[in-house]
Amino acid sequence: MAIIYDEKAQTFTIHTRLTTYQMHVGRFGVLEHLYYGRRIDDCNLDYLIRQSDVGFSPNFYESAPDRTYSLDFVPQEYPGCGVGDFRVPSIELVQADGSFAADFRYESHNICQKLYQIPGLPAIYDENEGGETLKICLKDAASDLRLELYYGVLEEKDMIARAACLVNISNQTVSIQKIHSACLDFAFGDWEMLHFYGRHCMERMAERVKLAHGVTAIESRRGTSSHQHNPGAILCAPDATETSGECCGLLLLYSGEFAIEAECDQMDQVRVTLGLGGNDFTWQLEPGERFYTPQALLSFSDRGLEHLSHNYHDTIRHNICRGAYKLARRPILINNWEATYFDFDEEKILAIAKQAAELGIEMMVLDDGWFGARDGDEAGLGDWSVNYAKLPHGLSGLSEKIHALGMKFGLWFEPEMVNEDSDLYRAHPDWAFQIPGRKPARGRFQLVLDMGRKQVREYIFEQICKVLDQTKIDYIKWDFNRSICDVYARDLPKERQGEARHRFVLGVYELLEQLTARYPEILFEGCSGGGGRFDAGMLHYTPQIWCSDDTDAIERLAIQHGTSFFYPISAVGAHISASPNHQTGRKTPLNTRGIVAMAGTFGYELDLGKLSDCEKMLVREQTHRFGQFADLTQNGKYFRLTGTQGDFMAWEFAAKDGESALVNVVFTHVRANELGKCLRLRGLNPDAHYTLEWILDPQMEQRKAELDTKYENRILNGEALMNAGIVFPMFGGVYPAFQVWIKKVR
Ligand code: DGJ
């Protein structure tokens, strides 16, 4: 049993394999947070609550004359507002009488032997893993509002999934101004925050900051989870590294606006609260209604960041992603976007596909431009019927020819958008978000459809089904190419306009749920101008997401590095594109581009016809190599062997049973007069013995002989490889890269 209630002490304890989480019904019924950290068996930690007469920290009315208990410093599970806690709240309400107050106290609880689900929102699920749920009901001290706190537990994965639900049991409307999914109130500890910021073509840059006094906030106000901030953060002890030290992850399963607020208070305590964000959110909760928050996934590691990452990778792969491709190796694809952009016809696409099939590529993906009057990005979005000028035999004709080559066929959609120059917009201009009396801001010449409206969703659903029912489609790339503004929901009254953004996300989830249920064999890949909606909410519907529109292998190193803290390799869309790269103009060897793309779902996005015979041979070898290592890269453990700052970046995939590993090294800086480099490996069996096979670019062949001689007949044990490491020379040239296959011999 992972969840234990001690009735006498009124303490709730959640034990996972390596962690303990403890709460306590404290004085006046306040649900106090006691502990989240390394596993502690059999202990009531309520002595950790400190009480003192703190100046300017108010006390409950009923506690007089005692002045030592105040919400202003007591660590709480779900802090309210307006009644004496001046720190960041998890919930803010305007009560029916207009007062700003929320003061929830313990009422009851219930433990059940399965994981809870959330109506209309993604949530973790389990397949006979013994998931459990603790539900704690709190009630507002003065109004008829109940708050249910949910804790879903995956014991073996050290994962706790929190969510909250506000229930209006009164006969009056209440207005929710803020309602977060989870709060962690650390009374002790000196925490830094690792978060992931960026922009289009530069997503998820890892940044670690010391939490200063006051509030540090990470948020998206862009309608989607965004390129600019990812909805996850990691609190790290200052000495935490990849392999040691304490860290605690918080990840939201949500694809819309969010906020993560970390406050270091007057007593040096740290509170982190996360959930729905954006300053415009409000929700009118009518009598009898319930409001569910998205889920937040918490995990703790006392063995460094890589262990924490493994917890999230396993949970996302097994308990969040769904569908036929959840754990399956994804087909190696070729996408025509960077090969042709909008300038294609059937002949060009077939030429790419034919060449690709010969080189071992398994799926042809037709990107933007196959529909409506879509010859550029000014027109056509919303009109999901084929453009016969480009594809005279229709999509079905093309799909048949591609399947005849032995390949799968994939198609691009951007269902949530509309161009003003489209039949859809001409027929239904009111379906797009725009504020009456104002001209809407355009993003890439497009407007956003209000997916909160049933009518809009139904229309889009029908249009997509029409395409999918008439043509054999194996894969869909689901794109989203602007941030959302000018939000105004025409079907909502003025006091409900603050609900529009969240209703939009709920609508998108509903549409995706219907489509993935109706077409379970189709592989969906999420996308938002690259990784602008790369979050665990989307991964519930699309098991992979295009990681970034920056396909430059060297730029991708830091992007994929930042992405890896929460998200598994099987979720990361990564392709080999042309050199010079279209975003940066940088030239990189094909071998290097291949190694970087293998740290993802793997595919190509260039005109193969422009490659030399030598390069084509390398493509054939790469597709073979990806297949050979797919089990390791997709199912193995991922290790960040370096950070982003040195002369090279390295990462490793190690089989969970320690049988083999694949080490990947890319030089970002070559230097003269160097002795060589040393790299310590991880994830091997210390007692097992291994041989090394160097996989080098043909241009590095000379050094291969040197390396083979150095390591010839040498069998190294895991202990040596992990503690002393491997040594390799400073390869010269332009961004050289190589792999080392570590194979167990006995
Ligand atoms: C943005 C995506 O990230 C690209 O890969 C491509 O699909 C374009 N949109 C097409 O408009």
PDB file of C-alpha atoms in Angstrom, residues 494-587:
ATOM      1  CA  LYS A 494     -19.266  38.824 -21.058  1.00  0.00           C
ATOM      2  CA  GLU A 495     -18.724  37.550 -17.522  1.00  0.00           C
ATOM      3  CA  ARG A 496     -17.482  34.249 -18.953  1.00  0.00           C
ATOM      4  CA  GLN A 497     -14.890  35.581 -21.423  1.00  0.00           C
ATOM      5  CA  GLY A 498     -12.098  34.580 -19.017  1.00  0.00           C
ATOM      6  CA  GLU A 499     -13.001  30.940 -19.704  1.00  0.00           C
ATOM      7  CA  ALA A 500     -12.348  31.075 -23.443  1.00  0.00           C
ATOM      8  CA  ARG A 501      -8.688  30.032 -23.431  1.00  0.00           C
ATOM      9  CA  HIS A 502      -9.214  27.030 -21.189  1.00  0.00           C
ATOM     10  CA  ARG A 503     -12.336  26.023 -23.124  1.00  0.00           C
ATOM     11  CA  PHE A 504     -10.198  26.220 -26.276  1.00  0.00           C
ATOM     12  CA  VAL A 505      -7.739  23.682 -24.842  1.00  0.00           C
ATOM     13  CA  LEU A 506     -10.557  21.420 -23.621  1.00  0.00           C
ATOM     14  CA  GLY A 507     -12.006  21.570 -27.141  1.00  0.00           C
ATOM     15  CA  VAL A 508      -8.690  20.609 -28.740  1.00  0.00           C
ATOM     16  CA  TYR A 509      -8.362  17.663 -26.345  1.00  0.00           C
ATOM     17  CA  GLU A 510     -11.909  16.541 -27.129  1.00  0.00           C
ATOM     18  CA  LEU A 511     -11.276  16.678 -30.866  1.00  0.00           C
ATOM     19  CA  LEU A 512      -8.005  14.783 -30.540  1.00  0.00           C
ATOM     20  CA  GLU A 513      -9.658  12.198 -28.301  1.00  0.00           C
ATOM     21  CA  GLN A 514     -12.371  11.579 -30.891  1.00  0.00           C
ATOM     22  CA  LEU A 515      -9.941  11.331 -33.784  1.00  0.00           C
ATOM     23  CA  THR A 516      -7.428   9.089 -32.039  1.00  0.00           C
ATOM     24  CA  ALA A 517     -10.265   6.815 -30.898  1.00  0.00           C
ATOM     25  CA  ARG A 518     -11.710   6.607 -34.411  1.00  0.00           C
ATOM     26  CA  TYR A 519      -8.333   6.062 -36.103  1.00  0.00           C
ATOM     27  CA  PRO A 520      -6.316   4.070 -33.556  1.00  0.00           C
ATOM     28  CA  GLU A 521      -3.802   2.859 -36.150  1.00  0.00           C
ATOM     29  CA  ILE A 522      -2.730   6.348 -37.210  1.00  0.00           C
ATOM     30  CA  LEU A 523       0.476   7.737 -35.717  1.00  0.00           C
ATOM     31  CA  PHE A 524      -0.077  11.361 -34.657  1.00  0.00           C
ATOM     32  CA  GLU A 525       2.834  13.787 -34.356  1.00  0.00           C
ATOM     33  CA  GLY A 526       2.163  17.071 -32.575  1.00  0.00           C
ATOM     34  CA  CYS A 527       3.790  20.267 -33.801  1.00  0.00           C
ATOM     35  CA  SER A 528       3.518  23.968 -33.210  1.00  0.00           C
ATOM     36  CA  GLY A 529       6.036  25.748 -35.406  1.00  0.00           C
ATOM     37  CA  GLY A 530       8.372  23.074 -34.068  1.00  0.00           C
ATOM     38  CA  GLY A 531       8.125  22.709 -30.303  1.00  0.00           C
ATOM     39  CA  GLY A 532       5.684  25.461 -29.308  1.00  0.00           C
ATOM     40  CA  ARG A 533       3.285  22.952 -27.781  1.00  0.00           C
ATOM     41  CA  PHE A 534       5.734  20.340 -26.588  1.00  0.00           C
ATOM     42  CA  ASP A 535       4.082  19.217 -23.375  1.00  0.00           C
ATOM     43  CA  ALA A 536       2.880  16.128 -21.564  1.00  0.00           C
ATOM     44  CA  GLY A 537      -0.757  17.037 -22.240  1.00  0.00           C
ATOM     45  CA  MET A 538      -0.275  16.754 -26.001  1.00  0.00           C
ATOM     46  CA  LEU A 539       1.711  13.553 -25.553  1.00  0.00           C
ATOM     47  CA  HIS A 540      -1.455  11.886 -24.262  1.00  0.00           C
ATOM     48  CA  TYR A 541      -2.836  12.186 -27.813  1.00  0.00           C
ATOM     49  CA  THR A 542       0.266  12.429 -30.003  1.00  0.00           C
ATOM     50  CA  PRO A 543       3.094  10.162 -28.793  1.00  0.00           C
ATOM     51  CA  GLN A 544       5.680  12.274 -30.594  1.00  0.00           C
ATOM     52  CA  ILE A 545       6.076  16.014 -31.205  1.00  0.00           C
ATOM     53  CA  TRP A 546       8.225  17.873 -33.738  1.00  0.00           C
ATOM     54  CA  CYS A 547      10.898  19.228 -31.431  1.00  0.00           C
ATOM     55  CA  SER A 548      11.909  22.427 -33.206  1.00  0.00           C
ATOM     56  CA  ASP A 549      11.781  24.195 -36.555  1.00  0.00           C
ATOM     57  CA  ASP A 550      15.505  24.666 -36.112  1.00  0.00           C
ATOM     58  CA  THR A 551      16.880  21.564 -37.809  1.00  0.00           C
ATOM     59  CA  ASP A 552      20.532  22.640 -37.569  1.00  0.00           C
ATOM     60  CA  ALA A 553      22.226  19.698 -35.867  1.00  0.00           C
ATOM     61  CA  ILE A 554      24.454  21.929 -33.736  1.00  0.00           C
ATOM     62  CA  GLU A 555      21.558  24.113 -32.573  1.00  0.00           C
ATOM     63  CA  ARG A 556      19.523  20.988 -31.929  1.00  0.00           C
ATOM     64  CA  LEU A 557      22.108  19.781 -29.381  1.00  0.00           C
ATOM     65  CA  ALA A 558      21.023  22.298 -26.744  1.00  0.00           C
ATOM     66  CA  ILE A 559      17.342  22.076 -27.744  1.00  0.00           C
ATOM     67  CA  GLN A 560      17.290  18.297 -27.396  1.00  0.00           C
ATOM     68  CA  HIS A 561      19.393  18.487 -24.226  1.00  0.00           C
ATOM     69  CA  GLY A 562      16.808  20.782 -22.563  1.00  0.00           C
ATOM     70  CA  THR A 563      13.930  18.666 -23.867  1.00  0.00           C
ATOM     71  CA  SER A 564      15.442  15.526 -22.350  1.00  0.00           C
ATOM     72  CA  PHE A 565      15.001  16.621 -18.733  1.00  0.00           C
ATOM     73  CA  PHE A 566      11.317  15.669 -18.826  1.00  0.00           C
ATOM     74  CA  TYR A 567      10.582  14.093 -22.199  1.00  0.00           C
ATOM     75  CA  PRO A 568      11.716  10.712 -23.563  1.00  0.00           C
ATOM     76  CA  ILE A 569      13.567  10.216 -26.847  1.00  0.00           C
ATOM     77  CA  SER A 570      10.531   8.489 -28.366  1.00  0.00           C
ATOM     78  CA  ALA A 571       8.633  11.791 -28.054  1.00  0.00           C
ATOM     79  CA  VAL A 572      11.227  13.931 -29.816  1.00  0.00           C
ATOM     80  CA  GLY A 573      10.662  14.517 -33.549  1.00  0.00           C
ATOM     81  CA  ALA A 574      14.126  14.913 -35.115  1.00  0.00           C
ATOM     82  CA  HIS A 575      15.154  14.933 -38.791  1.00  0.00           C
ATOM     83  CA  ILE A 576      18.273  15.171 -40.887  1.00  0.00           C
ATOM     84  CA  SER A 577      17.965  18.260 -43.067  1.00  0.00           C
ATOM     85  CA  ALA A 578      20.095  19.841 -45.787  1.00  0.00           C
ATOM     86  CA  SER A 579      23.525  21.396 -45.389  1.00  0.00           C
ATOM     87  CA  PRO A 580      23.923  24.370 -45.428  1.00  0.00           C
ATOM     88  CA  ASN A 581      21.067  24.404 -42.953  1.00  0.00           C
ATOM     89  CA  HIS A 582      18.035  26.473 -43.969  1.00  0.00           C
ATOM     90  CA  GLN A 583      17.680  28.227 -40.610  1.00  0.00           C
ATOM     91  CA  THR A 584      21.297  29.051 -39.815  1.00  0.00           C
ATOM     92  CA  GLY A 585      23.268  28.542 -43.019  1.00  0.00           C
ATOM     93  CA  ARG A 586      25.661  26.303 -41.092  1.00  0.00           C
ATOM     94  CA  LYS A 587      27.370  23.398 -42.826  1.00  0.00           C
TER      95      LYS A 587
END
